[in-house]
Short mmCIF file of C-alpha atoms in Angstrom, two decimals:
data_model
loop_
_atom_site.label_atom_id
_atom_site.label_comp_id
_atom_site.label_asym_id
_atom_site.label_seq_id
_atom_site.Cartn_x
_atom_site.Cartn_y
_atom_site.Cartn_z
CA UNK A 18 -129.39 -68.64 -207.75
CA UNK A 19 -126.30 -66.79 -207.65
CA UNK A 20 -123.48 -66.77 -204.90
CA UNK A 21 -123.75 -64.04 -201.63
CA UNK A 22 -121.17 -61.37 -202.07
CA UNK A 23 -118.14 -61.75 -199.94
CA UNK A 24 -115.55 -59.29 -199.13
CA UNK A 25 -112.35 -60.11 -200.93
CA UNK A 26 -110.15 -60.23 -197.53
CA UNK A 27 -106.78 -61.03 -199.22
CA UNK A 28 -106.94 -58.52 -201.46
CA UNK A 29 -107.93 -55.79 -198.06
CA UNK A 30 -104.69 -57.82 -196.83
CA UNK A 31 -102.42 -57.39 -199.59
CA UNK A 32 -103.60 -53.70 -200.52
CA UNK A 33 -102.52 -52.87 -196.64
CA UNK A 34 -99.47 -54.65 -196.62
CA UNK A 35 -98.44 -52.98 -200.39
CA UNK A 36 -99.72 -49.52 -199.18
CA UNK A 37 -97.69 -49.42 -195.53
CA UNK A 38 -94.46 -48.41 -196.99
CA UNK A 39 -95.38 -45.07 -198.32
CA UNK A 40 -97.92 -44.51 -195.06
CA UNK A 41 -94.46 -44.82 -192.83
CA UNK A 42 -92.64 -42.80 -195.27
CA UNK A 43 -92.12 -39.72 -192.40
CA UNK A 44 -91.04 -41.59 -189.41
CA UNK A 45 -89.12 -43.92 -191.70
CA UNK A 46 -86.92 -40.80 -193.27
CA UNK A 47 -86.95 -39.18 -189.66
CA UNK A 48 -85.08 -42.60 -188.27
CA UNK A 49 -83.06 -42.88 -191.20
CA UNK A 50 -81.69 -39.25 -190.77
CA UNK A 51 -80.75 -39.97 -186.74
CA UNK A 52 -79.97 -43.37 -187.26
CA UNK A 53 -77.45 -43.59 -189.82
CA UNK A 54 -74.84 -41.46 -191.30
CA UNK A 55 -77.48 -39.77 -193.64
CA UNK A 56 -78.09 -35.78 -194.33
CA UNK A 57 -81.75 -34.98 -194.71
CA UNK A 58 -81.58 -34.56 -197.98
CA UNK A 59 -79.95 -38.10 -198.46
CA UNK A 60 -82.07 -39.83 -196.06
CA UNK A 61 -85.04 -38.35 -198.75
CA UNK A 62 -83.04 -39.76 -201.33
CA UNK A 63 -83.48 -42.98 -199.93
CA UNK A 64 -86.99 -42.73 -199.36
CA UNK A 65 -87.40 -41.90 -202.79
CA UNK A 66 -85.47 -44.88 -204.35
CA UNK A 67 -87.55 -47.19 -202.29
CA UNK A 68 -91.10 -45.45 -203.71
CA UNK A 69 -88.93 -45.12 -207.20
CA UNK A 70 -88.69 -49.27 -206.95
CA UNK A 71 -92.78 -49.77 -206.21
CA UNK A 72 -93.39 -47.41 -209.38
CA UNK A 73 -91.16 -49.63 -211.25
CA UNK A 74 -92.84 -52.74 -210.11
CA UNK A 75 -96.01 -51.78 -211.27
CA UNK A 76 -95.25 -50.58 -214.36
CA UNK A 77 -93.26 -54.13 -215.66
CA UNK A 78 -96.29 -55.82 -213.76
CA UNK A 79 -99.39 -54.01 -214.56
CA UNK A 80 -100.62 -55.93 -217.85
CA UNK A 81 -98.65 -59.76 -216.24
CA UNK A 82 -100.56 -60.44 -212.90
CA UNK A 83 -103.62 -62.49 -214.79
CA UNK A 84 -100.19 -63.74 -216.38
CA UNK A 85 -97.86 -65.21 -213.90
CA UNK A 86 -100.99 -65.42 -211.80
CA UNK A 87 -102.10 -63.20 -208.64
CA UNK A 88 -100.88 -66.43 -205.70
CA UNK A 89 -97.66 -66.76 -206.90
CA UNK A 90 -96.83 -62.74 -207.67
CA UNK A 91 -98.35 -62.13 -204.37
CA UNK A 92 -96.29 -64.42 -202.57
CA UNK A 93 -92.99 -63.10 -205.11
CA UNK A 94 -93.43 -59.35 -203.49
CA UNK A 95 -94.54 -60.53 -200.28
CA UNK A 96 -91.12 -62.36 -199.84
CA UNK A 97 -89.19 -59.62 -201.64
CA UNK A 98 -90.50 -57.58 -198.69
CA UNK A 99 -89.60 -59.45 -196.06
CA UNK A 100 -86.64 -59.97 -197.14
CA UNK A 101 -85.56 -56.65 -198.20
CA UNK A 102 -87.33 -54.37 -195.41
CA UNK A 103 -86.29 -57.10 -192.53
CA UNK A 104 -82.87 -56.91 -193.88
CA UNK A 105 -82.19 -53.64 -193.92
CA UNK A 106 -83.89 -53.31 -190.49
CA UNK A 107 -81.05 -55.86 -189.58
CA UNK A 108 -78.02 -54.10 -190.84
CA UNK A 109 -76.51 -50.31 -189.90
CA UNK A 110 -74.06 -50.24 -193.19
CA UNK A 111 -75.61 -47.84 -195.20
CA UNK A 112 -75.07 -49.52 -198.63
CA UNK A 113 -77.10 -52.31 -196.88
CA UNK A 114 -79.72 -50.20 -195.87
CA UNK A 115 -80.38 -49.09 -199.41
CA UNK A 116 -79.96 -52.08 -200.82
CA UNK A 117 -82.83 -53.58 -198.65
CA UNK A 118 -85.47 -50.71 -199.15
CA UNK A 119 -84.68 -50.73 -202.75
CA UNK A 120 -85.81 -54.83 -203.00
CA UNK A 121 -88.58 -54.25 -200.53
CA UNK A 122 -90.25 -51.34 -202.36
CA UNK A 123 -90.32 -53.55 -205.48
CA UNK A 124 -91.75 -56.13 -203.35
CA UNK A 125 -94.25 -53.31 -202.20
CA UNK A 126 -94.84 -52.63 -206.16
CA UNK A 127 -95.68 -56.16 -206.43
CA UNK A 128 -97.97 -56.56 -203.65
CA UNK A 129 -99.88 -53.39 -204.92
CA UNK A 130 -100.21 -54.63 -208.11
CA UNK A 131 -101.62 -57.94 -207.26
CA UNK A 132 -104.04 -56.33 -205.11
CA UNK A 133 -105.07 -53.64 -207.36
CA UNK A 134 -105.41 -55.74 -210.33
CA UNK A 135 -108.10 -58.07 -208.04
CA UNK A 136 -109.93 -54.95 -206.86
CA UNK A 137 -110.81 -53.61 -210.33
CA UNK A 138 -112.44 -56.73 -211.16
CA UNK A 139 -114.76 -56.26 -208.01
CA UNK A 140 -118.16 -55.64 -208.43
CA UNK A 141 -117.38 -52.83 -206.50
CA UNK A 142 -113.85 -51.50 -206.19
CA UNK A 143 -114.44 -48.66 -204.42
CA UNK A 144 -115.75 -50.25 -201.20
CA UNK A 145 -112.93 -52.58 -201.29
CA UNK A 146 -110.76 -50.12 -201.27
CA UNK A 147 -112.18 -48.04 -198.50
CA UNK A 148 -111.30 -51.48 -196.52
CA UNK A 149 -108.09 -51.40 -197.85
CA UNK A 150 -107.33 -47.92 -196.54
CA UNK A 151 -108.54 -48.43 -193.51
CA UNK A 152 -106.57 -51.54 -192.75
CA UNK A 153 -103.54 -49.19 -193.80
CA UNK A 154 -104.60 -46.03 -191.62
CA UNK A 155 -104.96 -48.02 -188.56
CA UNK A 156 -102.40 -50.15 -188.66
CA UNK A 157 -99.94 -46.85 -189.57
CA UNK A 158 -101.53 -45.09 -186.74
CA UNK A 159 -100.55 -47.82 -184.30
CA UNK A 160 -97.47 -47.83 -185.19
CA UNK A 161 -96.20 -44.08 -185.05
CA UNK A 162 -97.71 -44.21 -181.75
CA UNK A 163 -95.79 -47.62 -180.80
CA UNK A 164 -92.20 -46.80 -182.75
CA UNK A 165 -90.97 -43.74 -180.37
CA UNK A 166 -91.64 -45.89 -177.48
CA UNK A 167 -88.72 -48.40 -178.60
CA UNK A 168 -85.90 -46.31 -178.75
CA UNK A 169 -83.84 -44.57 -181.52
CA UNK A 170 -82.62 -46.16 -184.13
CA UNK A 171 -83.65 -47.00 -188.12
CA UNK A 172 -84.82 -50.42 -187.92
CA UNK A 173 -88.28 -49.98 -186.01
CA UNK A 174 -90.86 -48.75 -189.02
CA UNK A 175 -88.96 -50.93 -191.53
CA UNK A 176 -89.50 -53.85 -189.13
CA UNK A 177 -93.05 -53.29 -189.10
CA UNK A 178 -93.12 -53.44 -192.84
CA UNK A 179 -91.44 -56.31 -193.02
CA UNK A 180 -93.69 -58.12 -190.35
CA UNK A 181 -96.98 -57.20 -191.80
CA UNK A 182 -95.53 -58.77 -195.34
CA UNK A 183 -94.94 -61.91 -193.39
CA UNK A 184 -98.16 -61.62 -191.59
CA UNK A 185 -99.77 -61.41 -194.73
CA UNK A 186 -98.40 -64.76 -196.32
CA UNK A 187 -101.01 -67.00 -195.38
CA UNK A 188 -103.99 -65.55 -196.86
CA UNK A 189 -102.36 -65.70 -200.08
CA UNK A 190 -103.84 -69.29 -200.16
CA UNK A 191 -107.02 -68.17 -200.80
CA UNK A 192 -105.72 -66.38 -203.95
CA UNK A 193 -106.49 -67.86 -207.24
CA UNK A 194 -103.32 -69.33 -209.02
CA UNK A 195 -104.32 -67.19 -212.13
CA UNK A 196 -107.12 -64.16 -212.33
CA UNK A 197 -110.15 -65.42 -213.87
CA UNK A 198 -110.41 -66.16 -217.22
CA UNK A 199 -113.92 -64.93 -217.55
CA UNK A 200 -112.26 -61.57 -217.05
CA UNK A 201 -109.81 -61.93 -219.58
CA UNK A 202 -112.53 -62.85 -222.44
CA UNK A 203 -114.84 -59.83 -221.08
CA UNK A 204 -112.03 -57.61 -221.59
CA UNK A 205 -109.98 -57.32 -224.90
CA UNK A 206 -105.82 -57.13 -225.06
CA UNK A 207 -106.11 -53.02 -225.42
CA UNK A 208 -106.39 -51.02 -222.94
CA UNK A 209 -109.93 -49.29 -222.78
CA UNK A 210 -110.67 -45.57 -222.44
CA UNK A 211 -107.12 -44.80 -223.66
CA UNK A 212 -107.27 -41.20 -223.62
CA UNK A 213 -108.97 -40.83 -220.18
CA UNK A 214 -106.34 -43.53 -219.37
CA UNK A 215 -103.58 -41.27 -220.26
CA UNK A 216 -104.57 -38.23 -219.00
CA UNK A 217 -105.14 -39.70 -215.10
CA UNK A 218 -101.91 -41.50 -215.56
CA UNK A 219 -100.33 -38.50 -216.33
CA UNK A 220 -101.66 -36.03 -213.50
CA UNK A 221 -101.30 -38.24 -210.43
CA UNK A 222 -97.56 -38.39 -210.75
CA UNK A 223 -97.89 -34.58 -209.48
CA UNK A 224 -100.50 -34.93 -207.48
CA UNK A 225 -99.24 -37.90 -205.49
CA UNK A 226 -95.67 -35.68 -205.68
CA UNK A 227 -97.91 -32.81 -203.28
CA UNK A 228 -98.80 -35.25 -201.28
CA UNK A 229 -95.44 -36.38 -200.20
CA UNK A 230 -93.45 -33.68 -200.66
CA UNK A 231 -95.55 -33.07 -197.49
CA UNK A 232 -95.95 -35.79 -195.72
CA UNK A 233 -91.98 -36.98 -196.13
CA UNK A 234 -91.17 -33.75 -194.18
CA UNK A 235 -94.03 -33.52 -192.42
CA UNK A 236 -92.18 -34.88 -188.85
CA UNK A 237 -89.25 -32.64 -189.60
CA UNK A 238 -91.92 -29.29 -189.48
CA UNK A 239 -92.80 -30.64 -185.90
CA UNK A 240 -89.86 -31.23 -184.57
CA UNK A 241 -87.26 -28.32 -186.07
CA UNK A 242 -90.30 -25.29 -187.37
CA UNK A 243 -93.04 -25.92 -184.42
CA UNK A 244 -90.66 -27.28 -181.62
CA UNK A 245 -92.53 -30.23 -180.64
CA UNK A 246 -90.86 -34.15 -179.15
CA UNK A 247 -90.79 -36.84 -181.35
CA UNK A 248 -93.49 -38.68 -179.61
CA UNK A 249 -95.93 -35.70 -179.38
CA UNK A 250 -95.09 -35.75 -183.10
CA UNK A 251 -95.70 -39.45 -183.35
CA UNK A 252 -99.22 -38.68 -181.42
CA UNK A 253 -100.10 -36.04 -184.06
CA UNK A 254 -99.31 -38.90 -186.98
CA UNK A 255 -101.24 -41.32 -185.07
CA UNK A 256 -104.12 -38.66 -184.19
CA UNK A 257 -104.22 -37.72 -187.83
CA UNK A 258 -104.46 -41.32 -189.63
CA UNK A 259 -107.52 -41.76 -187.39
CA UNK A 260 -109.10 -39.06 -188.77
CA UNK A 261 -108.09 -40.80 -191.76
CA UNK A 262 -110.11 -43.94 -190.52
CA UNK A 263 -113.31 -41.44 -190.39
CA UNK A 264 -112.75 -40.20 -193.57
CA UNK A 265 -112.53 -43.31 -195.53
CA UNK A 266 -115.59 -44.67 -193.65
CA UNK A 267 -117.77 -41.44 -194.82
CA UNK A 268 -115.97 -42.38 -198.03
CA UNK A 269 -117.50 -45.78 -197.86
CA UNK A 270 -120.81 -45.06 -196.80
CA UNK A 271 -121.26 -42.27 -199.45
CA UNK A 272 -119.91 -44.36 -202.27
CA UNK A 273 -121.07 -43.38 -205.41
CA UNK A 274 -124.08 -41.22 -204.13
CA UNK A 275 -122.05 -37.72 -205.01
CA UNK A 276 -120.13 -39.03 -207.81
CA UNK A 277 -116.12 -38.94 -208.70
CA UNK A 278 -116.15 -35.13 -209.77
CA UNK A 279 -117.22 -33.06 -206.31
CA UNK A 280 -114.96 -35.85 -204.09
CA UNK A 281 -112.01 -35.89 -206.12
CA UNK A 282 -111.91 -32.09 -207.67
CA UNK A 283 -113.55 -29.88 -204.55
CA UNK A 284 -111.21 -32.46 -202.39
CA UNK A 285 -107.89 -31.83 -203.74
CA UNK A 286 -108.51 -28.13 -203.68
CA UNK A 287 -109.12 -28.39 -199.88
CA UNK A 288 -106.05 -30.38 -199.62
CA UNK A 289 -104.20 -27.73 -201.04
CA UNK A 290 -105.12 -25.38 -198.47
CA UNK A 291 -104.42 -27.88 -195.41
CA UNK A 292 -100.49 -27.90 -197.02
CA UNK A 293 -100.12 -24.39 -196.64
CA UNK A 294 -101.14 -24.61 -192.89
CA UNK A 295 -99.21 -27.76 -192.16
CA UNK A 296 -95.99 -26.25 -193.88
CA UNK A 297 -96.37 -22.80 -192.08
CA UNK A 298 -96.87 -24.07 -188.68
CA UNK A 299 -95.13 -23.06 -185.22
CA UNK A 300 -96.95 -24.47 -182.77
CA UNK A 301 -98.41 -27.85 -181.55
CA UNK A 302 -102.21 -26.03 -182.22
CA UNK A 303 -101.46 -25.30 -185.97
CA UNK A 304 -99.75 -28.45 -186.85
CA UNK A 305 -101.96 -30.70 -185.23
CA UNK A 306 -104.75 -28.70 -187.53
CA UNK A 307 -103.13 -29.10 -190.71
CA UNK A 308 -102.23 -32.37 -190.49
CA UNK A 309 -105.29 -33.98 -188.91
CA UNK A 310 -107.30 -32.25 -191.75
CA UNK A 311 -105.00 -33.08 -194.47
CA UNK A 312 -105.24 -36.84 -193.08
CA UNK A 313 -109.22 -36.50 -193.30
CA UNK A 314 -109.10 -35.47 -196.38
CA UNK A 315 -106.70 -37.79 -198.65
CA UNK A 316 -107.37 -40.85 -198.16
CA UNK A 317 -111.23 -39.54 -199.47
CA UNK A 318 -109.80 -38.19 -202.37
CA UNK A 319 -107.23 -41.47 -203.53
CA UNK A 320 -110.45 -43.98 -202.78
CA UNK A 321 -112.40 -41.96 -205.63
CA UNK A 322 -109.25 -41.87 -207.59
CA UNK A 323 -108.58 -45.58 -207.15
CA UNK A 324 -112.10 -46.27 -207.77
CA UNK A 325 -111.61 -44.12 -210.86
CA UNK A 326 -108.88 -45.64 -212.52
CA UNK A 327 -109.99 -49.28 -211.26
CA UNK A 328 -113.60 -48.28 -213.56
CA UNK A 329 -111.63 -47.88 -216.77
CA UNK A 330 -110.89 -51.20 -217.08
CA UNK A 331 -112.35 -54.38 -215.21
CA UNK A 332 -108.83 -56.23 -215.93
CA UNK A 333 -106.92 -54.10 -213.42
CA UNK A 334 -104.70 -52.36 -215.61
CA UNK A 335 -105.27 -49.23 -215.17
CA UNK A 336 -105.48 -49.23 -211.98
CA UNK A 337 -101.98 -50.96 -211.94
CA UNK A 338 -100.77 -48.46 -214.25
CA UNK A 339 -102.45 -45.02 -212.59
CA UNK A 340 -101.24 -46.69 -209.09
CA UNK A 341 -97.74 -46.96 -210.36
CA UNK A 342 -97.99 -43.24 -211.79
CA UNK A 343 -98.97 -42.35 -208.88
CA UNK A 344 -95.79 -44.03 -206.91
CA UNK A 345 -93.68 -42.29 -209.04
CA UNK A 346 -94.96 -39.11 -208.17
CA UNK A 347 -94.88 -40.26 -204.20
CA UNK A 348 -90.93 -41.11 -204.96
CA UNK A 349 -90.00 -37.87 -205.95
CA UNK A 350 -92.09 -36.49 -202.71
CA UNK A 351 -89.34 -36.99 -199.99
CA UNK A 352 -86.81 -35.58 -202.40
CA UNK A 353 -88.39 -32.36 -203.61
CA UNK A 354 -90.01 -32.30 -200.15
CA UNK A 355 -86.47 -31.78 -199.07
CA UNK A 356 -84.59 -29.59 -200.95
CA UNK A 357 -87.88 -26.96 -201.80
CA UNK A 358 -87.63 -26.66 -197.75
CA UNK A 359 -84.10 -26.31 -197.68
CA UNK A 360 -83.72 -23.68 -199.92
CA UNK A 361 -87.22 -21.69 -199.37
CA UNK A 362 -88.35 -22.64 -196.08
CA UNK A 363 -91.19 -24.58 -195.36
CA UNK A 364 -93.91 -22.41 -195.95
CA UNK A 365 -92.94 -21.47 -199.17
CA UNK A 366 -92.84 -25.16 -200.23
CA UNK A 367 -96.54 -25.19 -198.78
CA UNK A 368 -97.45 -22.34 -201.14
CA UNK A 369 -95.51 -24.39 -204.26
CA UNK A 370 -97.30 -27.48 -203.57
CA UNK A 371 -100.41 -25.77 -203.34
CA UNK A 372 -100.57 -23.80 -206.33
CA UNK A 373 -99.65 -27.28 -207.86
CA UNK A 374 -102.48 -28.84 -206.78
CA UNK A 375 -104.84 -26.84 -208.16
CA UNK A 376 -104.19 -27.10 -211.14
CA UNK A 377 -103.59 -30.72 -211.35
CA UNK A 378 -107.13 -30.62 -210.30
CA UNK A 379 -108.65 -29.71 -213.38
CA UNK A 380 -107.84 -32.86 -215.74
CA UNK A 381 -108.33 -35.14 -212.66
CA UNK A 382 -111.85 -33.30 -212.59
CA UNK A 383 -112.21 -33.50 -216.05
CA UNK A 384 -111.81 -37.48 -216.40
CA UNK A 385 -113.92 -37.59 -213.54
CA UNK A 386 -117.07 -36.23 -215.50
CA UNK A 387 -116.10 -37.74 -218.88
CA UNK A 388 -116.39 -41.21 -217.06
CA UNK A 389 -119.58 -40.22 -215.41
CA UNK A 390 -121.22 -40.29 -219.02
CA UNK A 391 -119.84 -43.22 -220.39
CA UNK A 392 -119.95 -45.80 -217.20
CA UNK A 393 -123.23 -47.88 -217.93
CA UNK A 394 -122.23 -48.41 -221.23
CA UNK A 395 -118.36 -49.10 -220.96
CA UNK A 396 -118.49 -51.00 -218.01
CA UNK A 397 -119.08 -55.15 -218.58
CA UNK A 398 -120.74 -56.97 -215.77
CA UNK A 399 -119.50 -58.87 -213.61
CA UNK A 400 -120.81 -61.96 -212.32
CA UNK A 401 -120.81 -63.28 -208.78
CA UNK A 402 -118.86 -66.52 -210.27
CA UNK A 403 -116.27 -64.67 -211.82
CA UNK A 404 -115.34 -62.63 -208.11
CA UNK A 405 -115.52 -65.83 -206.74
CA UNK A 406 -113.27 -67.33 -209.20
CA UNK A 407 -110.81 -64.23 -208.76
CA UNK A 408 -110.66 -64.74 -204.70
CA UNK A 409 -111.93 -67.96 -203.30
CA UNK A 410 -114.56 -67.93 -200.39
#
């Protein structure tokens, strides 16, 4: 008689705490900009070597978790975040600063990998991470709307950071001191689906780069191009990630039922449109619009993408890898974010990213259907004993 399925909660737990950094990415530039000697530009700059430090932890740590073991890597990145992110909450010397949110974006990297490497070996990755998104939506979304309320100053978001890490800690006990070994024997040392590997790996860097490029100038388009307060702003963000919450939750309950191809190509051509009304707004009305809908839609479209890369190999790597692509992409966001604005405006930067999108839509498509053909006969199963031997009950 085999074991009831239970939902993995410290990997939900761990995929939040990994996944807040870049979620805060906005208000954190925005505070770094006002609250320290930092241009716009530089204050991106920052942002960027924070994201630039996740990529780079989950790259050296994609094929190591079932290694060192998930308990111990977990609780590595968890204290690299506290420690980093409380510390340069702590601190108003700028060398500090940086410092900090370079060590607690690898701790973020860390954390991320951990978790992703237990999803993939889920019987189903996809619904954990739904959970895992919507344990980062809400808890972002509570705190833009809670961060203007405490008065100016840098520390606030990279507090928050810091405190989920912490908060996190103790579930890591229920994390198995190394991933299970019926895992490793199911799956051999090389990586699986190489080429469809490769080619996701390759196009979420610029997708993820869209994204951000966006969303790390995203409060700066409220409050300098459509004239709005910081905490009407900070509504809008918290407004927005809800909608977030409702689409990961349709995300959920559709699952598999239309496929990888329609959510994750038809979805990042809608996002593209909801940049170019974002970036060209001048008003509370159009910004609100843009951003709510872009919201809705991507978190969707990075649950089928997750799910995607998590399917090509039940070890985790590369989901690890594709993740870490992906961070690499969301590191250069703030940056390129920055200076396409500066020197074209915002709308035209809506119109760049945009036209990027779509066609970074086509391979992501294209993977999408070649794994549709191959799944029930690439895919090992995976036994209720060997989740439960990943995360105990």
């Amino acid at each position: 008689m085999s074991a009831p399925r239970t939902t993995p909660w410290p990997l939900v737990a761990l995929f939040t705490a990994g996944y807040l950094a870049p979620y805060l990415l906005p208000t954190t530039v925005g505070r770094l900009e006002s609250g320290l000697p930092l241009s716009a530009t530089q204050a991106g700059a920052v942002g960027s070597a924070l994201l630039l430090s996740s990529a780079a932890a989950g790259f050296l740590l994609a094929s190591r978790v079932d290694r060192i073991g998930p308990r111990t890597l977990a609780r590595a990145g968890l204290l690299l975040a506290v420690l980093g992110y409380g510390g340069a909450a702590l601190t108003t010397h700028v060398p500090a600063v940086i410092a900090g949110a370079v060590a607690g974006g690898f701790g973020s990297g860390t954390i991320t990998a951990v978790a992703a490497t237990g999803i993939a070996a889920q019987r189903n990755p996809h619904r954990v991470t739904t959970l895992g998104l919507l344990g980062v939506s809400a808890l972002a979304g509570a705190v833009y709307l809670t961060v203007p309320r405490l008065g100016p100053g840098h520390a606030q978001p990279l507090a928050a950071i810091a405190l989920t890490a912490l908060a996190v800690w103790p579930l890591t006990a229920r994390l198995s001191p190394r991933t299970a070994r019926t895992v490793a024997l199911t799956a051999g040392p090389r990586l699986p689906h190489l080429r469809s590997g490769l080619l996701l790996a390759a196009a979420m860097p610029c997708w993820s780069a869209a994204q951000n490029s966006l969303w790390g100038v995203s409060g700066r388009i409220g409050l300098t191009q459509a004239h709005l307060s910081e905490v009407t702003v900070g509504g809008v963000f918290a407004v927005a990630l809800g909608a977030g919450l409702l689409g990961v939750v349709g995300a959920g309950a559709l699952g598999p039922r239309l496929g990888q191809a329609l959510p994750i190509g038809l979805g990042t051509v809608l996002i593209a449109g909801c940049i170019v009304l974002s970036a060209s707004a001048t008003d509370l009305t159009t910004f609100a619009s843009g951003e709510i809908a872009w919201n809705l839609l991507y978190p969707v479209v990075l649950s089928y993408v997750i799910g995607l890369a998590a399917s090509l190999d039940p070890r985790g790597r590369w989901a690890v890898l594709v993740g870490s692509a992906s961070s690499l992409g969301t590191a250069v966001g703030p940056m390129t974010g920055s200076l396409l604005s500066a020197r074209a405006g915002f709308p035209a930067m809506g119109t760049v990213l945009a036209v990027g999108l779509l066609a970074v839509a086509v391979p992501l498509t294209a993977v999408a259907l070649r794994r549709r053909t191959t799944t029930v006969t690439t895919r090992p199963a995976l036994t209720d004993e060997t989740v439960r031997l990943d995360v105990a009950a």
